[in-house]
Coordinates of C-alpha atoms and ligand atoms in Angstrom, one line a residue:
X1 CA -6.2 15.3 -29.4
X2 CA -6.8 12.3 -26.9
X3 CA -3.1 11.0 -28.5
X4 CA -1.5 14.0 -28.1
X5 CA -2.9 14.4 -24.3
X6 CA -1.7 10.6 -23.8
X7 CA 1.7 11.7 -24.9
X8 CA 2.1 14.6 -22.8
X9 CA 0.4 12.5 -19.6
X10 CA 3.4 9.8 -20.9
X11 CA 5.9 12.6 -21.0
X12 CA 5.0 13.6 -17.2
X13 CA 4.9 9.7 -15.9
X14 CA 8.4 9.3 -17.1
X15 CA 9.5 12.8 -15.8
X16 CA 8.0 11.6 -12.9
X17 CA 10.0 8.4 -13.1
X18 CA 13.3 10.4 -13.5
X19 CA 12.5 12.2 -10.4
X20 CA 11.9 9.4 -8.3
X21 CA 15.1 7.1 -9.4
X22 CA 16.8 10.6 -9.0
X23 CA 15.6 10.6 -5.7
X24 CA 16.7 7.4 -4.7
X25 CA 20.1 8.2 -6.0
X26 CA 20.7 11.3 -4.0
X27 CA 19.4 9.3 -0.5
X28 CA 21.6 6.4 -1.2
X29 CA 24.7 9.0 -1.7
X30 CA 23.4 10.2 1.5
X31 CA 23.2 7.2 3.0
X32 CA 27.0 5.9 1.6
X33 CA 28.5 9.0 3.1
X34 CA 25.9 9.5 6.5
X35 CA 27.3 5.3 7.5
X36 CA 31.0 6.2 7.9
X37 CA 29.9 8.7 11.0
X38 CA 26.6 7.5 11.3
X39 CA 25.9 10.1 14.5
X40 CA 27.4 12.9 12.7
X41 CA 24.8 12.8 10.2
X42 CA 21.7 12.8 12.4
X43 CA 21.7 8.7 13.1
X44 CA 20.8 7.8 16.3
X45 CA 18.7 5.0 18.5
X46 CA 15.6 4.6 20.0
X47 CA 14.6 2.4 22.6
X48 CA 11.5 0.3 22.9
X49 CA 10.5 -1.5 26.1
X50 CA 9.6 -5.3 26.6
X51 CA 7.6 -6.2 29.5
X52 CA 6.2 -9.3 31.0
X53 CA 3.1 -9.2 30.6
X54 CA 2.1 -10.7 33.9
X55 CA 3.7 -8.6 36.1
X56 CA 4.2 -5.3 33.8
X57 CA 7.9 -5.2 34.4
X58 CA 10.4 -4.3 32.0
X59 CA 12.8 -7.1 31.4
X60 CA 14.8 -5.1 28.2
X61 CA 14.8 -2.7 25.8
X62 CA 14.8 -3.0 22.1
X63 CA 17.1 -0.9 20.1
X64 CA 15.8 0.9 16.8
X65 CA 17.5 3.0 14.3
X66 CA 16.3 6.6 13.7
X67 CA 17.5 9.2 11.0
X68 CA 17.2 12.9 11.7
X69 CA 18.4 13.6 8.4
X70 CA 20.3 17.4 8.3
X71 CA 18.3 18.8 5.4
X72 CA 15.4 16.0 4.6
X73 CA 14.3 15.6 8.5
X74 CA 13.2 12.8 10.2
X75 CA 13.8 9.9 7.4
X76 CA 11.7 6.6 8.5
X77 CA 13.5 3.5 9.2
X78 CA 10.9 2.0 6.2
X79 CA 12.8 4.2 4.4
X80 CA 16.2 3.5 4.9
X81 CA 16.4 0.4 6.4
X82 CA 15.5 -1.4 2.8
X83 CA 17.8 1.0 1.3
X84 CA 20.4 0.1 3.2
X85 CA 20.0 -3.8 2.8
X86 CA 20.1 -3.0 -1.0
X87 CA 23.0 -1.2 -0.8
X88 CA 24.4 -3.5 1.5
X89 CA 25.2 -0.4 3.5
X90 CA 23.3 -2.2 6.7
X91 CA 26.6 -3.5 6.8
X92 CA 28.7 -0.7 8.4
X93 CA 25.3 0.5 10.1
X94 CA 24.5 -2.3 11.8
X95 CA 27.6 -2.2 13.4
X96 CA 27.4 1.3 14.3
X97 CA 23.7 0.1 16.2
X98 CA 25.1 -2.6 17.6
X99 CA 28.4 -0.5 19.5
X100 CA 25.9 2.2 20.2
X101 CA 23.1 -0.1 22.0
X102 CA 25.7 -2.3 23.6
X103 CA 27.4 0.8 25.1
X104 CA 24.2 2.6 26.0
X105 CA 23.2 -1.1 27.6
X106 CA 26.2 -0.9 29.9
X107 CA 25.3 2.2 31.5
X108 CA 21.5 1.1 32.5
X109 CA 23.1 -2.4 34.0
X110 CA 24.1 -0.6 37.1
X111 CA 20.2 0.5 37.6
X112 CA 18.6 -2.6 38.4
X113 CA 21.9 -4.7 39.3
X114 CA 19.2 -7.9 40.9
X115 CA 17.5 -7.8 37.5
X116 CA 19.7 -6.3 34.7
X117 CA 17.9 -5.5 31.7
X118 CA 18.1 -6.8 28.6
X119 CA 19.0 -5.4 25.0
X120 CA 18.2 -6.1 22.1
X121 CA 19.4 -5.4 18.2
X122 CA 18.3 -6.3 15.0
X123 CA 20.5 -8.2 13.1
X124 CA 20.3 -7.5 9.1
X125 CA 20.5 -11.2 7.0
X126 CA 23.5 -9.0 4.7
X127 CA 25.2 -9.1 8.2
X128 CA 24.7 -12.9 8.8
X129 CA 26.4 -13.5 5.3
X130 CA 29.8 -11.4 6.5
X131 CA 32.2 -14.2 6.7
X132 CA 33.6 -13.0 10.0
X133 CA 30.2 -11.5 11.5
X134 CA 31.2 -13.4 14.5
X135 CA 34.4 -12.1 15.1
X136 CA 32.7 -8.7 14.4
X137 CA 30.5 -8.6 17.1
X138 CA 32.8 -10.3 19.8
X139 CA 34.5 -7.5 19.1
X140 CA 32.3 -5.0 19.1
X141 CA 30.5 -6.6 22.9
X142 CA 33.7 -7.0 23.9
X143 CA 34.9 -3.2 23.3
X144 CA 31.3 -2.2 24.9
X145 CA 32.4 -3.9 28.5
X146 CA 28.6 -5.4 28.1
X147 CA 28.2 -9.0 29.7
X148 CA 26.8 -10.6 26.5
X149 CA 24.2 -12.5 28.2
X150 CA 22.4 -9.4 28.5
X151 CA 22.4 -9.1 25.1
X152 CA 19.8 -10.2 22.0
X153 CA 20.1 -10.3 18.6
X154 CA 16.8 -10.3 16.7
X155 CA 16.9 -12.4 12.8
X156 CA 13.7 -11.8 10.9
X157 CA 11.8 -14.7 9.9
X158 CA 13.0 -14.6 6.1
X159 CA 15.9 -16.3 6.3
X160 CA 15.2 -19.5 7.5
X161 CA 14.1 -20.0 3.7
X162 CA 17.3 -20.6 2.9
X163 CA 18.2 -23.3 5.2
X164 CA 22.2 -22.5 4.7
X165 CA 24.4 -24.5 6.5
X166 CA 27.0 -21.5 6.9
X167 CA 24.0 -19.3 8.4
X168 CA 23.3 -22.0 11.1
X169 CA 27.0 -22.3 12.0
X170 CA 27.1 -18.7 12.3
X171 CA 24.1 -18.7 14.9
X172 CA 25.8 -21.0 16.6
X173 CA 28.5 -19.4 16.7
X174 CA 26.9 -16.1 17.8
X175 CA 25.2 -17.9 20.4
X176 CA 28.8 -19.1 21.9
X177 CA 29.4 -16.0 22.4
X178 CA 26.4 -16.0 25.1
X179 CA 24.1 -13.7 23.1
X180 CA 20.7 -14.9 23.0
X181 CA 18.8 -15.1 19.6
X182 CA 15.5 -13.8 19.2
X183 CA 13.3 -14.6 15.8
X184 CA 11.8 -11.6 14.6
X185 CA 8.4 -10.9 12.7
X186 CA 7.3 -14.9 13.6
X187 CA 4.7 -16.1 11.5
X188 CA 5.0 -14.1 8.2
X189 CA 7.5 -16.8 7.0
X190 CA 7.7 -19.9 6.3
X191 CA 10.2 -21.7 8.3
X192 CA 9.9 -25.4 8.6
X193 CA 9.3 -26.8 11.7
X194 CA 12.3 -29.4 11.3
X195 CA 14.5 -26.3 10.5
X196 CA 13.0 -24.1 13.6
X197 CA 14.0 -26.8 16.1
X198 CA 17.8 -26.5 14.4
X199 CA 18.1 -23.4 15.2
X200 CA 19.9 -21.9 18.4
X201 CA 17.0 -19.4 18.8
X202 CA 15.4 -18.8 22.4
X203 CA 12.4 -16.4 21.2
X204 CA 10.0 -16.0 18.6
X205 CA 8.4 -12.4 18.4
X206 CA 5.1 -12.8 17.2
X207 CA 4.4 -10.6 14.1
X208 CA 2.3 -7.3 14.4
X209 CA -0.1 -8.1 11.7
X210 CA -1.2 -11.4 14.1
X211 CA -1.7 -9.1 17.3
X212 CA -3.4 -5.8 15.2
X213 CA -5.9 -8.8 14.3
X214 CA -6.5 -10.4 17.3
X215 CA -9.5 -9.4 19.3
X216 CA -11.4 -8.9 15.6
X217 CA -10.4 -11.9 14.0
X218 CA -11.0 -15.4 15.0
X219 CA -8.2 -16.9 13.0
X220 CA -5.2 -14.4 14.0
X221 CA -6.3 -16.0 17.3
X222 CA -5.8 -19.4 16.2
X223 CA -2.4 -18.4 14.7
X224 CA -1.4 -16.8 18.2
X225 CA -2.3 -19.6 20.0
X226 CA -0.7 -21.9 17.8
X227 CA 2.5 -20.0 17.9
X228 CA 2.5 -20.1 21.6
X229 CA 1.9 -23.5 21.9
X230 CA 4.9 -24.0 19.3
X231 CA 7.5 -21.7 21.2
X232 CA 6.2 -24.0 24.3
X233 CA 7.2 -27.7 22.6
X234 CA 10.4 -26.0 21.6
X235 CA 11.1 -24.9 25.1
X236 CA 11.1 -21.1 23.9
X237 CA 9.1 -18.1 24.9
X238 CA 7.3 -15.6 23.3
X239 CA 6.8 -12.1 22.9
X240 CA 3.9 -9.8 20.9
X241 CA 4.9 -7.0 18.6
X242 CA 2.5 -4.1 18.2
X243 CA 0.2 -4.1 21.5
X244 CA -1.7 -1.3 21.1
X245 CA -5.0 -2.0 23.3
X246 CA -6.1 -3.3 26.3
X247 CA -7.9 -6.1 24.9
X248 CA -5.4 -7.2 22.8
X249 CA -3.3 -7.3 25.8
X250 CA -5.5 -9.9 27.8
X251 CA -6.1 -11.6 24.6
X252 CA -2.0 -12.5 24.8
X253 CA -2.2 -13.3 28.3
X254 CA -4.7 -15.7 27.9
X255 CA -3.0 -17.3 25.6
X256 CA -0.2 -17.5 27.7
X257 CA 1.7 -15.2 25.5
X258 CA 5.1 -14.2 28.1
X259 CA 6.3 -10.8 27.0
X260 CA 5.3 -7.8 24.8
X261 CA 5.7 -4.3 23.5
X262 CA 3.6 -1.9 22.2
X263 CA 2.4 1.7 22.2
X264 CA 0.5 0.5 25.1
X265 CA 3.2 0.2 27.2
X266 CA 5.7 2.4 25.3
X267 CA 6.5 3.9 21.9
X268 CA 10.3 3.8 21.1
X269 CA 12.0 6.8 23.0
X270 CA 15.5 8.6 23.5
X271 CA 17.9 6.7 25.7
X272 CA 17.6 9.2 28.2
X273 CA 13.7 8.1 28.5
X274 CA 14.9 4.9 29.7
X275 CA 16.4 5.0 33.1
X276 CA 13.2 6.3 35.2
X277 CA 11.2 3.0 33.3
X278 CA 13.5 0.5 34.3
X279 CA 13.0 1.8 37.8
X280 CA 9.2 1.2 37.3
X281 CA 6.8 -2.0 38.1
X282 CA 7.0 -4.0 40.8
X283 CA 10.4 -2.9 43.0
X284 CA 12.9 -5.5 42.4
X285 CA 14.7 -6.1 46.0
X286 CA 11.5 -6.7 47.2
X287 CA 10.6 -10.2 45.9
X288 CA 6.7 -10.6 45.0
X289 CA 4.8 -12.8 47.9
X290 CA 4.5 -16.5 47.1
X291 CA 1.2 -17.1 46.6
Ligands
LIG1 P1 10.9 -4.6 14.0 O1 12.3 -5.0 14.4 O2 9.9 -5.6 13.9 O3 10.5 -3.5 15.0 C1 9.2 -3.2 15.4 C2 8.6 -2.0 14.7 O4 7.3 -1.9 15.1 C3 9.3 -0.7 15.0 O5 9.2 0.1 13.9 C4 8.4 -0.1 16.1 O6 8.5 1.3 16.2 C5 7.1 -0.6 15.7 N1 6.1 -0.7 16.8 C6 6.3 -1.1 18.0 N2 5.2 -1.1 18.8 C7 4.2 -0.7 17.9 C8 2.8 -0.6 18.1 O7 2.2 -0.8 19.1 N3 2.0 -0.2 17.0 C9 2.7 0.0 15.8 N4 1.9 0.4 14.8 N5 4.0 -0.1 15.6 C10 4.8 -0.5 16.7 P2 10.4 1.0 13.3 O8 11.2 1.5 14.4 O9 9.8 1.9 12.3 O10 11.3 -0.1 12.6 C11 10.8 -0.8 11.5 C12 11.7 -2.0 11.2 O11 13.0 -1.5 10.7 C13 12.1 -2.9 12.3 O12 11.0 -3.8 12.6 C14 13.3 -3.5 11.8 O13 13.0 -4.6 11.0 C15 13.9 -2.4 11.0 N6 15.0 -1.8 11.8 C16 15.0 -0.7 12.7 N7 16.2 -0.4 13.2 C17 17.0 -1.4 12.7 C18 18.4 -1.7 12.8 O14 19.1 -1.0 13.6 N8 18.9 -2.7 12.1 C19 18.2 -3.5 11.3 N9 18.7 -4.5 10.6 N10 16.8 -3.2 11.1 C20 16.3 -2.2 11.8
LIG2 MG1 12.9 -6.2 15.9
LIG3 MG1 9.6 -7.3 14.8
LIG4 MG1 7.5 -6.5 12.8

């Protein structure tokens, strides 16, 4: 009997099995098809403030992908953002973010002309390995009309395992274009400090995980302040992931952490939700009072 009931229960784990690889198959169909119109097929962005944390003002927005899939619904980005890298379907969408965002970008310059805010995109590694990603996205600023010093592209931490030569040139190259580079998720991997000062990078976001643990744990403190005072020596600045709480935020200040984002401040919201933010915080054409 207990055979026979392990056999049906192995019967059901591989049906099971089926179902899910099926699963898989059927999104990534979706996905193939939803990337050559991505905003025909229920792609769109969201927008996620950065503030200084001293004064509270927005200095840029950060542009994530969102899928409002026709039949599934809302499809999260943990979802099909590994999909796509798989796939190497991040390809063609990161494109599609990176024209949206840029062109969206143009439109909120004229808002804040004395300060204009700043945008920025994640950059998948399967886009850094295109041969002519550079070309790609001078094209793709250019076509926008964006002045490309408003303009960020975010690399997560994982490459700099590799330590390729043809990555670095391409970072440089990016960076001729007058883009800023911005490391992403900073702390969860495990660049070398001879290879971090290499790199053209003016930012290191400091991962959520580091922040969620802050106020609670002594040693995500230590691992903050360290990072600060690393992004100091290197002459670069900082900015927290994932502020949820008013203590974490004084935490970060204390540490002399520069910028953040966080539900505190904002969850990630339509384009439209922008404009009235960026006219937020301390009035621009009036300079704050030396003090
Ligand atoms: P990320 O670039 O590190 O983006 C930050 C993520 O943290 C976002 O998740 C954001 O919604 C979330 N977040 C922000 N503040 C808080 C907070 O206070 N608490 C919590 N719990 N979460 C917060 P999201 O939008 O789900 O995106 C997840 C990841 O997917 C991104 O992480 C990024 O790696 C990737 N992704 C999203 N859009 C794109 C894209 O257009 N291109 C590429 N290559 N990757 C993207
Ligand atoms: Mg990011
Ligand atoms: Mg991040
Ligand atoms: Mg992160």
């Amino acid at each position: 009997y207990a055979a026979k009931k392990g056999g049906t229960r192995h019967a059901v784990y591989k049906e099971e099995m089926g179902t899910r690889a099926l699963e898989r198959l059927r999104l990534e169909n979706d996905l193939r098809r939803a990337v050559e119109d991505p905003a025909g097929s229920g792609f769109r962005l969201h927008y996620q403030p950065k503030l200084g944390l001293a004064t509270g003002e927005i200095s840029g927005v950060e542009a994530l992908a969102r899928w409002d899939h026709p039949e599934r619904g809302n499809v999260p980005p943990e979802v099909f953002v590994p999909l796509a890298e798989e796939t190497g379907l991040i390809v063609p969408l990161g494109e599609w973010v990176l024209g949206e965002a840029c062109r969206r970008a143009v439109e909120w310059q004229g808002l804040r002309p004395s300060r204009p805010p700043g945008i920025s995109v994640n950059l998948s590694v399967r886009q850094l390995r295109q041969e002519d990603l550079v070309e790609r996205v001078a094209r793709v600023i250019e076509g926008s009309g964006l002045p490309p010093e408003v303009l960020s592209l975010e690399i997560t931490e994982g490459l700099m395992l590799e330590n390729e030569e043809s990555i670095l040139a391409k970072l440089q190259g990016l960076k001729a274009l007058g883009l800023g580079l911005e490391i992403d998720d900073f702390g969860t991997g495990y660049s070398s400090l001879s290879y971090l000062k290499r790199l053209p990078v003016e930012v290191l976001k400091i991962d959520r995980s580091f922040v969620e643990d802050l106020t609670e744990n002594p040693e995500a403190r230590k691992v903050v302040r360290s990072i600060v005072d690393l992004a100091r020596a290197l002459n670069l600045s900082t900015v927290a992931e994932g502020i949820e709480t008013r203590a974490q935020l004084e935490t970060l200040k204390a540490l002399g952490c520069e910028l953040g984002q966080g539900y505190l401040f904002s969850r990630p919201v339509p384009a439209e939700e922008i404009p009235p933010l960026l006219t937020l915080g301390p009035d621009p054409s009036t300079p704050e009072p030396a003090s």
